[in-house]
């Protein structure tokens, strides 16, 4: 790998880690997802900093080119992540529907009670 | 026997008052609940002004979520029978007793009012495309559940207390009519159809025809949903 490319990648990695740090500080991400991003960051950092690690591993696993291994792994990780997210969205949607229904029914009951009270006060 | 009409309404300001008036004129004893599905027109004001019994959903949920709210209301208020009844004047109030009858006799758990069984009784047979769509869905329900349902997209249906409880807890909200039918069939509930007459919509916009603008898309998804449901609902095991 050319040294200029390596420096560029390291800069991107530092930016990525800063993003994670920001998310940790703001506490706006669930711990489970934070752990996923931190582990991903650490793995990428190791792959970047240890010379010839990617090449050796891809040779060992029988990939023709190191880039093939990287793409394959990346695609599978992303697929897993999207699957996980659609599961989460479905769960959230169901919870939303439940909340809207229950709140609306409660509001109706509250209205009915208030009306009843008004009527009994008038009499 | 307490019977509740569940009337889902989305942007039905033109129809809703007439629908409720028809109900009250025909049968005073029938209870009804209008579920206003977060309408963007004047439906809400109309319901309040005329003091109709209604629930305002605080956000639009789609027909499935709205109808389920009605089942929850029916369950909490101890109704024996719940009838799904459209707010657009499409369903005939005189047929309510007809679709409640098999349930009152205790023969079935759900009774669907269908347009296609008896050609003479219904002036509105709907378009060719819709009939074709209903037939295709019907074939797949037959394959998955071994039971012929001629009008699986009909929103005119009556259910007993057991099914009210089931639907209050668990109601498929994406393609509610065919999916809920499948969910009952695979769990051993008895479903029957009776012929009813349906009128052309009096105004407003149907919630299903909006989907039928993309008929192929809708059909593929419904068929897949039926096949998935016939597996995923069965897991809960037999009749409870």
mmCIF file of C-alpha atoms in Angstrom:
data_model
loop_
_atom_site.group_PDB
_atom_site.id
_atom_site.type_symbol
_atom_site.label_atom_id
_atom_site.label_comp_id
_atom_site.label_asym_id
_atom_site.label_seq_id
_atom_site.Cartn_x
_atom_site.Cartn_y
_atom_site.Cartn_z
ATOM 1 C CA UNK A 1 0.000 0.000 0.000
ATOM 2 C CA UNK A 2 1.256 3.439 -0.843
ATOM 3 C CA UNK A 3 2.220 5.594 2.131
ATOM 4 C CA UNK A 4 -0.029 8.500 1.028
ATOM 5 C CA UNK A 5 -3.052 6.181 0.838
ATOM 6 C CA UNK A 6 -2.240 4.797 4.243
ATOM 7 C CA UNK A 7 -2.094 8.282 5.748
ATOM 8 C CA UNK A 8 -5.448 9.165 4.152
ATOM 9 C CA UNK A 9 -7.053 6.011 5.564
ATOM 10 C CA UNK A 10 -5.636 6.718 9.014
ATOM 11 C CA UNK A 11 -7.095 10.226 8.918
ATOM 12 C CA UNK A 12 -10.513 8.779 7.983
ATOM 13 C CA UNK A 13 -10.178 6.249 10.801
ATOM 14 C CA UNK A 14 -9.387 8.971 13.322
ATOM 15 C CA UNK A 15 -12.458 10.876 12.151
ATOM 16 C CA UNK A 16 -14.539 7.677 12.515
ATOM 17 C CA UNK A 17 -13.284 7.120 16.064
ATOM 18 C CA UNK A 18 -14.078 10.751 16.912
ATOM 19 C CA UNK A 19 -17.634 10.189 15.679
ATOM 20 C CA UNK A 20 -17.953 7.178 17.999
ATOM 21 C CA UNK A 21 -16.513 9.206 20.872
ATOM 22 C CA UNK A 22 -19.053 11.961 20.168
ATOM 23 C CA UNK A 23 -21.893 9.423 20.226
ATOM 24 C CA UNK A 24 -20.600 8.035 23.540
ATOM 25 C CA UNK A 25 -20.496 11.521 25.069
ATOM 26 C CA UNK A 26 -23.924 12.601 23.787
ATOM 27 C CA UNK A 27 -25.456 9.317 25.003
ATOM 28 C CA UNK A 28 -27.846 9.342 22.033
ATOM 29 C CA UNK A 29 -27.054 5.795 20.908
ATOM 30 C CA UNK A 30 -27.954 2.536 22.569
ATOM 31 C CA UNK A 31 -25.018 0.701 24.177
ATOM 32 C CA UNK A 32 -25.552 -2.385 22.014
ATOM 33 C CA UNK A 33 -24.988 -0.428 18.813
ATOM 34 C CA UNK A 34 -22.121 1.561 20.315
ATOM 35 C CA UNK A 35 -20.327 -1.675 21.139
ATOM 36 C CA UNK A 36 -20.824 -2.825 17.532
ATOM 37 C CA UNK A 37 -19.286 0.387 16.161
ATOM 38 C CA UNK A 38 -16.406 0.373 18.636
ATOM 39 C CA UNK A 39 -15.488 -3.237 17.821
ATOM 40 C CA UNK A 40 -15.702 -2.467 14.091
ATOM 41 C CA UNK A 41 -13.453 0.543 14.601
ATOM 42 C CA UNK A 42 -10.891 -1.429 16.567
ATOM 43 C CA UNK A 43 -10.786 -4.199 13.954
ATOM 44 C CA UNK A 44 -10.341 -1.673 11.124
ATOM 45 C CA UNK A 45 -7.591 0.110 13.081
ATOM 46 C CA UNK A 46 -5.694 -3.155 13.674
ATOM 47 C CA UNK A 47 -6.032 -4.133 10.004
ATOM 48 C CA UNK A 48 -4.675 -0.754 9.013
ATOM 49 C CA UNK A 49 -1.768 -0.504 11.435
ATOM 50 C CA UNK A 50 -0.283 -4.013 11.357
ATOM 51 C CA UNK A 51 1.621 -4.344 8.087
ATOM 52 C CA UNK A 52 0.690 -7.207 5.719
ATOM 53 C CA UNK A 53 -2.012 -8.493 8.109
ATOM 54 C CA UNK A 54 -4.808 -8.279 5.521
ATOM 55 C CA UNK A 55 -2.666 -9.876 2.805
ATOM 56 C CA UNK A 56 -1.613 -12.763 5.056
ATOM 57 C CA UNK A 57 -5.113 -13.482 6.303
ATOM 58 C CA UNK A 58 -6.589 -13.426 2.804
ATOM 59 C CA UNK A 59 -3.872 -15.781 1.540
ATOM 60 C CA UNK A 60 -4.555 -18.076 4.473
ATOM 61 C CA UNK A 61 -8.301 -18.161 3.745
ATOM 62 C CA UNK A 62 -7.717 -18.672 0.019
ATOM 63 C CA UNK A 63 -9.062 -15.402 -1.363
ATOM 64 C CA UNK A 64 -7.438 -14.478 -4.675
ATOM 65 C CA UNK A 65 -6.954 -10.864 -3.719
ATOM 66 C CA UNK A 66 -7.068 -9.180 -0.316
ATOM 67 C CA UNK A 67 -9.647 -6.716 -1.608
ATOM 68 C CA UNK A 68 -12.083 -9.587 -2.270
ATOM 69 C CA UNK A 69 -11.901 -10.636 1.350
ATOM 70 C CA UNK A 70 -12.485 -7.090 2.547
ATOM 71 C CA UNK A 71 -15.514 -6.635 0.284
ATOM 72 C CA UNK A 72 -17.005 -10.012 1.238
ATOM 73 C CA UNK A 73 -16.657 -9.377 4.946
ATOM 74 C CA UNK A 74 -17.952 -5.833 4.623
ATOM 75 C CA UNK A 75 -21.038 -6.931 2.640
ATOM 76 C CA UNK A 76 -21.931 -9.651 5.119
ATOM 77 C CA UNK A 77 -21.509 -7.326 8.090
ATOM 78 C CA UNK A 78 -23.690 -4.706 6.371
ATOM 79 C CA UNK A 79 -26.353 -7.308 5.480
ATOM 80 C CA UNK A 80 -26.438 -8.442 9.090
ATOM 81 C CA UNK A 81 -26.736 -4.863 10.263
ATOM 82 C CA UNK A 82 -29.642 -4.087 7.902
ATOM 83 C CA UNK A 83 -31.434 -7.264 8.951
ATOM 84 C CA UNK A 84 -30.993 -6.261 12.558
ATOM 85 C CA UNK A 85 -32.306 -2.776 11.798
ATOM 86 C CA UNK A 86 -35.447 -3.984 9.973
ATOM 87 C CA UNK A 87 -36.177 -6.241 12.950
ATOM 88 C CA UNK A 88 -35.780 -3.266 15.230
ATOM 89 C CA UNK A 89 -37.959 -1.027 13.046
ATOM 90 C CA UNK A 90 -40.740 -3.632 12.998
ATOM 91 C CA UNK A 91 -40.610 -3.835 16.777
ATOM 92 C CA UNK A 92 -40.709 -0.067 17.070
ATOM 93 C CA UNK A 93 -43.646 0.141 14.636
ATOM 94 C CA UNK A 94 -45.639 -2.395 16.630
ATOM 95 C CA UNK A 95 -44.917 -0.526 19.832
ATOM 96 C CA UNK A 96 -45.982 2.725 18.157
ATOM 97 C CA UNK A 97 -49.271 1.247 16.960
ATOM 98 C CA UNK A 98 -49.949 -0.118 20.434
ATOM 99 C CA UNK A 99 -49.198 3.236 22.059
ATOM 100 C CA UNK A 100 -51.377 5.220 19.630
ATOM 101 C CA UNK A 101 -54.269 2.795 20.115
ATOM 102 C CA UNK A 102 -54.081 2.722 23.896
ATOM 103 C CA UNK A 103 -53.669 6.485 24.242
ATOM 104 C CA UNK A 104 -56.579 7.121 21.873
ATOM 105 C CA UNK A 105 -58.835 4.724 23.802
ATOM 106 C CA UNK A 106 -57.801 6.350 27.091
ATOM 107 C CA UNK A 107 -58.521 9.814 25.691
ATOM 108 C CA UNK A 108 -61.961 8.680 24.616
ATOM 109 C CA UNK A 109 -62.692 7.321 28.103
ATOM 110 C CA UNK A 110 -61.436 10.528 29.683
ATOM 111 C CA UNK A 111 -63.686 12.609 27.399
ATOM 112 C CA UNK A 112 -66.691 10.454 28.237
ATOM 113 C CA UNK A 113 -66.010 10.794 31.959
ATOM 114 C CA UNK A 114 -65.617 14.565 31.706
ATOM 115 C CA UNK A 115 -68.887 14.819 29.792
ATOM 116 C CA UNK A 116 -70.640 12.729 32.427
ATOM 117 C CA UNK A 117 -69.303 14.942 35.180
ATOM 118 C CA UNK A 118 -70.414 18.115 33.379
ATOM 119 C CA UNK A 119 -73.885 16.705 32.969
ATOM 120 C CA UNK A 120 -74.187 15.755 36.624
ATOM 121 C CA UNK A 121 -72.932 19.213 37.656
ATOM 122 C CA UNK A 122 -75.582 20.892 35.540
ATOM 123 C CA UNK A 123 -78.411 19.038 37.160
ATOM 124 C CA UNK B 1 -76.163 -10.196 23.402
ATOM 125 C CA UNK B 2 -74.289 -6.930 22.988
ATOM 126 C CA UNK B 3 -73.365 -6.130 19.408
ATOM 127 C CA UNK B 4 -70.910 -3.420 18.415
ATOM 128 C CA UNK B 5 -70.417 -1.959 14.971
ATOM 129 C CA UNK B 6 -66.809 -0.942 14.402
ATOM 130 C CA UNK B 7 -66.698 1.814 11.793
ATOM 131 C CA UNK B 8 -63.211 2.771 10.621
ATOM 132 C CA UNK B 9 -63.210 6.217 9.008
ATOM 133 C CA UNK B 10 -60.406 7.933 7.160
ATOM 134 C CA UNK B 11 -61.338 11.241 5.518
ATOM 135 C CA UNK B 12 -65.024 10.366 5.428
ATOM 136 C CA UNK B 13 -66.549 13.729 6.353
ATOM 137 C CA UNK B 14 -69.076 13.414 3.518
ATOM 138 C CA UNK B 15 -70.272 9.925 4.405
ATOM 139 C CA UNK B 16 -69.850 9.333 8.099
ATOM 140 C CA UNK B 17 -72.903 11.194 9.371
ATOM 141 C CA UNK B 18 -75.230 9.482 6.901
ATOM 142 C CA UNK B 19 -73.776 6.062 7.766
ATOM 143 C CA UNK B 20 -74.411 6.538 11.476
ATOM 144 C CA UNK B 21 -77.889 7.967 10.829
ATOM 145 C CA UNK B 22 -78.740 4.887 8.771
ATOM 146 C CA UNK B 23 -77.631 2.668 11.632
ATOM 147 C CA UNK B 24 -79.709 4.516 14.201
ATOM 148 C CA UNK B 25 -82.783 4.574 11.994
ATOM 149 C CA UNK B 26 -82.613 0.866 11.232
ATOM 150 C CA UNK B 27 -81.851 -0.471 14.666
ATOM 151 C CA UNK B 28 -81.790 1.635 17.809
ATOM 152 C CA UNK B 29 -80.278 -1.124 19.912
ATOM 153 C CA UNK B 30 -77.102 -1.443 17.865
ATOM 154 C CA UNK B 31 -74.066 0.162 19.461
ATOM 155 C CA UNK B 32 -71.452 1.634 17.223
ATOM 156 C CA UNK B 33 -67.988 3.150 17.541
ATOM 157 C CA UNK B 34 -66.428 5.290 14.838
ATOM 158 C CA UNK B 35 -62.652 5.052 14.706
ATOM 159 C CA UNK B 36 -61.325 8.243 13.174
ATOM 160 C CA UNK B 37 -57.976 7.176 11.734
ATOM 161 C CA UNK B 38 -56.218 10.529 12.042
ATOM 162 C CA UNK B 39 -58.223 12.055 9.188
ATOM 163 C CA UNK B 40 -56.843 15.212 7.620
ATOM 164 C CA UNK B 41 -60.262 16.578 6.644
ATOM 165 C CA UNK B 42 -63.190 17.646 8.836
ATOM 166 C CA UNK B 43 -64.136 14.144 10.013
ATOM 167 C CA UNK B 44 -63.080 14.870 13.590
ATOM 168 C CA UNK B 45 -65.131 18.081 13.833
ATOM 169 C CA UNK B 46 -68.138 16.333 12.331
ATOM 170 C CA UNK B 47 -67.921 13.544 14.914
ATOM 171 C CA UNK B 48 -67.694 16.002 17.816
ATOM 172 C CA UNK B 49 -70.412 18.352 16.530
ATOM 173 C CA UNK B 50 -72.935 15.569 16.090
ATOM 174 C CA UNK B 51 -71.935 13.895 19.342
ATOM 175 C CA UNK B 52 -71.252 10.534 17.715
ATOM 176 C CA UNK B 53 -69.588 7.813 19.755
ATOM 177 C CA UNK B 54 -66.047 7.854 18.460
ATOM 178 C CA UNK B 55 -62.350 7.343 19.117
ATOM 179 C CA UNK B 56 -59.880 9.768 17.580
ATOM 180 C CA UNK B 57 -56.604 8.049 16.809
ATOM 181 C CA UNK B 58 -53.883 10.556 17.618
ATOM 182 C CA UNK B 59 -51.984 9.497 14.495
ATOM 183 C CA UNK B 60 -52.920 7.771 11.240
ATOM 184 C CA UNK B 61 -52.463 3.990 11.570
ATOM 185 C CA UNK B 62 -54.050 2.622 8.414
ATOM 186 C CA UNK B 63 -57.217 0.547 8.273
ATOM 187 C CA UNK B 64 -55.738 -2.410 10.166
ATOM 188 C CA UNK B 65 -54.600 -0.401 13.172
ATOM 189 C CA UNK B 66 -57.889 1.486 13.250
ATOM 190 C CA UNK B 67 -60.009 -1.652 13.176
ATOM 191 C CA UNK B 68 -57.883 -3.265 15.875
ATOM 192 C CA UNK B 69 -58.584 -0.260 18.104
ATOM 193 C CA UNK B 70 -62.262 -1.058 17.617
ATOM 194 C CA UNK B 71 -61.700 -4.673 18.668
ATOM 195 C CA UNK B 72 -59.825 -3.500 21.749
ATOM 196 C CA UNK B 73 -62.730 -1.206 22.612
ATOM 197 C CA UNK B 74 -65.175 -4.070 22.050
ATOM 198 C CA UNK B 75 -63.134 -6.346 24.298
ATOM 199 C CA UNK B 76 -62.817 -3.807 27.119
ATOM 200 C CA UNK B 77 -66.526 -3.059 27.016
ATOM 201 C CA UNK B 78 -67.549 -6.721 27.038
ATOM 202 C CA UNK B 79 -69.259 -6.953 23.681
ATOM 203 C CA UNK B 80 -70.290 -10.416 22.527
ATOM 204 C CA UNK B 81 -70.189 -9.681 18.822
ATOM 205 C CA UNK B 82 -68.206 -7.102 16.859
ATOM 206 C CA UNK B 83 -69.128 -6.199 13.298
ATOM 207 C CA UNK B 84 -66.707 -4.409 11.025
ATOM 208 C CA UNK B 85 -68.663 -1.891 9.020
ATOM 209 C CA UNK B 86 -67.264 0.628 6.541
ATOM 210 C CA UNK B 87 -67.904 4.319 7.095
ATOM 211 C CA UNK B 88 -68.317 5.107 3.410
ATOM 212 C CA UNK B 89 -71.845 3.840 2.903
ATOM 213 C CA UNK B 90 -70.669 0.785 0.965
ATOM 214 C CA UNK B 91 -72.107 -1.789 3.342
ATOM 215 C CA UNK B 92 -75.807 -2.349 3.814
ATOM 216 C CA UNK B 93 -76.986 -1.943 7.416
ATOM 217 C CA UNK B 94 -79.880 -4.345 6.762
ATOM 218 C CA UNK B 95 -77.366 -7.151 6.228
ATOM 219 C CA UNK B 96 -75.873 -6.839 9.722
ATOM 220 C CA UNK B 97 -78.426 -9.195 11.224
ATOM 221 C CA UNK B 98 -77.734 -11.605 8.361
ATOM 222 C CA UNK B 99 -73.999 -11.879 9.065
ATOM 223 C CA UNK B 100 -74.548 -12.001 12.842
ATOM 224 C CA UNK B 101 -76.980 -14.894 12.596
ATOM 225 C CA UNK B 102 -74.499 -17.790 12.165
ATOM 226 C CA UNK B 103 -72.519 -16.416 15.121
ATOM 227 C CA UNK B 104 -75.586 -16.041 17.325
ATOM 228 C CA UNK B 105 -76.385 -19.668 16.578
ATOM 229 C CA UNK B 106 -72.893 -20.543 17.723
ATOM 230 C CA UNK B 107 -71.925 -22.310 14.511
ATOM 231 C CA UNK B 108 -68.965 -20.157 13.520
ATOM 232 C CA UNK B 109 -66.399 -17.766 14.980
ATOM 233 C CA UNK B 110 -66.287 -15.330 12.082
ATOM 234 C CA UNK B 111 -68.796 -14.553 9.376
ATOM 235 C CA UNK B 112 -67.765 -12.641 6.266
ATOM 236 C CA UNK B 113 -70.253 -10.756 4.147
ATOM 237 C CA UNK B 114 -69.344 -11.455 0.547
ATOM 238 C CA UNK B 115 -70.281 -9.795 -2.727
ATOM 239 C CA UNK B 116 -69.585 -12.734 -4.997
ATOM 240 C CA UNK B 117 -71.598 -15.657 -3.612
ATOM 241 C CA UNK B 118 -74.981 -14.619 -4.913
ATOM 242 C CA UNK B 119 -74.873 -12.466 -8.012
ATOM 243 C CA UNK B 120 -78.455 -11.261 -7.847
ATOM 244 C CA UNK B 121 -78.362 -10.021 -4.242
ATOM 245 C CA UNK B 122 -75.630 -7.491 -4.782
ATOM 246 C CA UNK B 123 -76.048 -4.618 -7.188
ATOM 247 C CA UNK B 124 -72.387 -3.769 -6.822
ATOM 248 C CA UNK B 125 -70.119 -6.548 -8.050
ATOM 249 C CA UNK B 126 -67.081 -4.290 -8.354
ATOM 250 C CA UNK B 127 -64.683 -4.189 -11.263
ATOM 251 C CA UNK B 128 -63.296 -7.130 -13.207
ATOM 252 C CA UNK B 129 -59.776 -6.465 -11.933
ATOM 253 C CA UNK B 130 -60.889 -6.564 -8.341
ATOM 254 C CA UNK B 131 -62.796 -9.788 -8.840
ATOM 255 C CA UNK B 132 -59.733 -11.297 -10.481
ATOM 256 C CA UNK B 133 -57.594 -10.156 -7.554
ATOM 257 C CA UNK B 134 -60.053 -11.613 -5.055
ATOM 258 C CA UNK B 135 -60.014 -14.917 -6.956
ATOM 259 C CA UNK B 136 -56.231 -15.148 -6.903
ATOM 260 C CA UNK B 137 -56.088 -14.425 -3.169
ATOM 261 C CA UNK B 138 -58.896 -16.921 -2.711
ATOM 262 C CA UNK B 139 -56.926 -19.669 -4.467
ATOM 263 C CA UNK B 140 -53.900 -19.103 -2.250
ATOM 264 C CA UNK B 141 -55.979 -19.152 0.936
ATOM 265 C CA UNK B 142 -57.468 -22.427 -0.294
ATOM 266 C CA UNK B 143 -53.982 -23.866 -0.795
ATOM 267 C CA UNK B 144 -52.657 -22.699 2.574
ATOM 268 C CA UNK B 145 -55.725 -23.227 4.766
ATOM 269 C CA UNK B 146 -57.869 -25.782 2.863
ATOM 270 C CA UNK B 147 -60.867 -23.483 2.982
ATOM 271 C CA UNK B 148 -62.506 -21.530 0.200
ATOM 272 C CA UNK B 149 -63.078 -17.859 0.959
ATOM 273 C CA UNK B 150 -64.707 -16.215 -2.069
ATOM 274 C CA UNK B 151 -64.319 -12.599 -0.948
ATOM 275 C CA UNK B 152 -61.174 -12.381 1.182
ATOM 276 C CA UNK B 153 -60.858 -8.591 0.882
ATOM 277 C CA UNK B 154 -64.358 -7.904 2.166
ATOM 278 C CA UNK B 155 -64.288 -5.553 5.137
ATOM 279 C CA UNK B 156 -67.810 -6.508 6.196
ATOM 280 C CA UNK B 157 -67.451 -9.189 8.854
ATOM 281 C CA UNK B 158 -68.789 -10.229 12.214
ATOM 282 C CA UNK B 159 -66.803 -12.039 14.914
ATOM 283 C CA UNK B 160 -67.646 -13.588 18.279
ATOM 284 C CA UNK B 161 -66.167 -12.859 21.717
ATOM 285 C CA UNK B 162 -63.335 -15.373 21.332
ATOM 286 C CA UNK B 163 -62.146 -13.755 18.114
ATOM 287 C CA UNK B 164 -62.585 -10.237 19.552
ATOM 288 C CA UNK B 165 -60.100 -11.195 22.251
ATOM 289 C CA UNK B 166 -57.758 -12.747 19.691
ATOM 290 C CA UNK B 167 -57.890 -9.674 17.434
ATOM 291 C CA UNK B 168 -57.535 -7.229 20.342
ATOM 292 C CA UNK B 169 -54.229 -8.891 21.196
ATOM 293 C CA UNK B 170 -53.041 -9.808 17.758
ATOM 294 C CA UNK B 171 -54.217 -8.295 14.521
ATOM 295 C CA UNK B 172 -52.236 -8.184 11.271
ATOM 296 C CA UNK B 173 -52.176 -4.501 10.368
ATOM 297 C CA UNK B 174 -50.577 -4.544 6.919
ATOM 298 C CA UNK B 175 -53.072 -6.436 4.751
ATOM 299 C CA UNK B 176 -55.699 -6.847 7.433
ATOM 300 C CA UNK B 177 -58.621 -8.519 5.650
ATOM 301 C CA UNK B 178 -56.949 -11.511 4.003
ATOM 302 C CA UNK B 179 -54.308 -11.868 6.701
ATOM 303 C CA UNK B 180 -56.728 -11.909 9.623
ATOM 304 C CA UNK B 181 -58.821 -14.524 7.827
ATOM 305 C CA UNK B 182 -55.752 -16.717 7.394
ATOM 306 C CA UNK B 183 -54.728 -16.215 11.022
ATOM 307 C CA UNK B 184 -58.113 -17.535 12.167
ATOM 308 C CA UNK B 185 -58.238 -20.421 9.687
ATOM 309 C CA UNK B 186 -54.826 -21.858 10.565
ATOM 310 C CA UNK B 187 -55.725 -21.764 14.243
ATOM 311 C CA UNK B 188 -58.848 -23.831 13.737
ATOM 312 C CA UNK B 189 -61.474 -21.117 14.064
ATOM 313 C CA UNK B 190 -64.593 -21.608 11.977
ATOM 314 C CA UNK B 191 -65.198 -19.070 9.226
ATOM 315 C CA UNK B 192 -68.313 -18.810 7.103
ATOM 316 C CA UNK B 193 -69.456 -16.532 4.311
ATOM 317 C CA UNK B 194 -72.910 -15.188 3.664
ATOM 318 C CA UNK B 195 -73.967 -13.231 0.577
ATOM 319 C CA UNK B 196 -74.630 -9.548 1.190
ATOM 320 C CA UNK B 197 -75.364 -6.597 -1.030
ATOM 321 C CA UNK B 198 -72.836 -3.833 -1.336
ATOM 322 C CA UNK B 199 -73.355 -0.422 -2.805
ATOM 323 C CA UNK B 200 -71.015 1.733 -4.777
ATOM 324 C CA UNK B 201 -69.196 4.202 -2.555
ATOM 325 C CA UNK B 202 -71.207 7.346 -1.993
ATOM 326 C CA UNK B 203 -68.178 9.617 -1.839
ATOM 327 C CA UNK B 204 -64.709 10.017 -0.438
ATOM 328 C CA UNK B 205 -61.771 7.787 -1.125
ATOM 329 C CA UNK B 206 -61.447 4.074 -0.363
ATOM 330 C CA UNK B 207 -58.463 2.898 1.613
ATOM 331 C CA UNK B 208 -58.093 -0.276 -0.431
ATOM 332 C CA UNK B 209 -58.494 1.190 -3.897
ATOM 333 C CA UNK B 210 -55.577 3.416 -3.076
ATOM 334 C CA UNK B 211 -53.578 0.243 -2.786
ATOM 335 C CA UNK B 212 -55.274 -1.205 -5.853
ATOM 336 C CA UNK B 213 -53.747 1.522 -7.954
ATOM 337 C CA UNK B 214 -50.776 -0.749 -7.928
ATOM 338 C CA UNK B 215 -52.669 -4.003 -8.248
ATOM 339 C CA UNK B 216 -49.733 -6.225 -9.170
ATOM 340 C CA UNK B 217 -47.639 -4.937 -6.297
ATOM 341 C CA UNK B 218 -50.517 -5.428 -3.878
ATOM 342 C CA UNK B 219 -51.316 -8.915 -5.161
ATOM 343 C CA UNK B 220 -47.758 -10.217 -4.899
ATOM 344 C CA UNK B 221 -47.388 -8.880 -1.383
ATOM 345 C CA UNK B 222 -50.732 -10.245 -0.219
ATOM 346 C CA UNK B 223 -50.033 -13.685 -1.647
ATOM 347 C CA UNK B 224 -46.617 -13.776 0.018
ATOM 348 C CA UNK B 225 -48.140 -12.471 3.257
ATOM 349 C CA UNK B 226 -50.733 -15.262 3.195
ATOM 350 C CA UNK B 227 -48.065 -17.920 2.746
ATOM 351 C CA UNK B 228 -45.888 -16.452 5.497
ATOM 352 C CA UNK B 229 -48.861 -16.070 7.829
ATOM 353 C CA UNK B 230 -50.027 -19.626 7.303
ATOM 354 C CA UNK B 231 -46.673 -20.688 8.746
ATOM 355 C CA UNK B 232 -46.065 -18.021 11.371
ATOM 356 C CA UNK B 233 -49.558 -17.976 12.863
ATOM 357 C CA UNK B 234 -49.766 -21.751 13.044
ATOM 358 C CA UNK B 235 -46.876 -21.876 15.485
ATOM 359 C CA UNK B 236 -49.067 -20.734 18.309
ATOM 360 C CA UNK B 237 -50.690 -24.119 18.032
ATOM 361 C CA UNK B 238 -54.294 -25.172 17.496
ATOM 362 C CA UNK B 239 -57.512 -23.755 18.760
ATOM 363 C CA UNK B 240 -57.429 -22.064 22.126
#
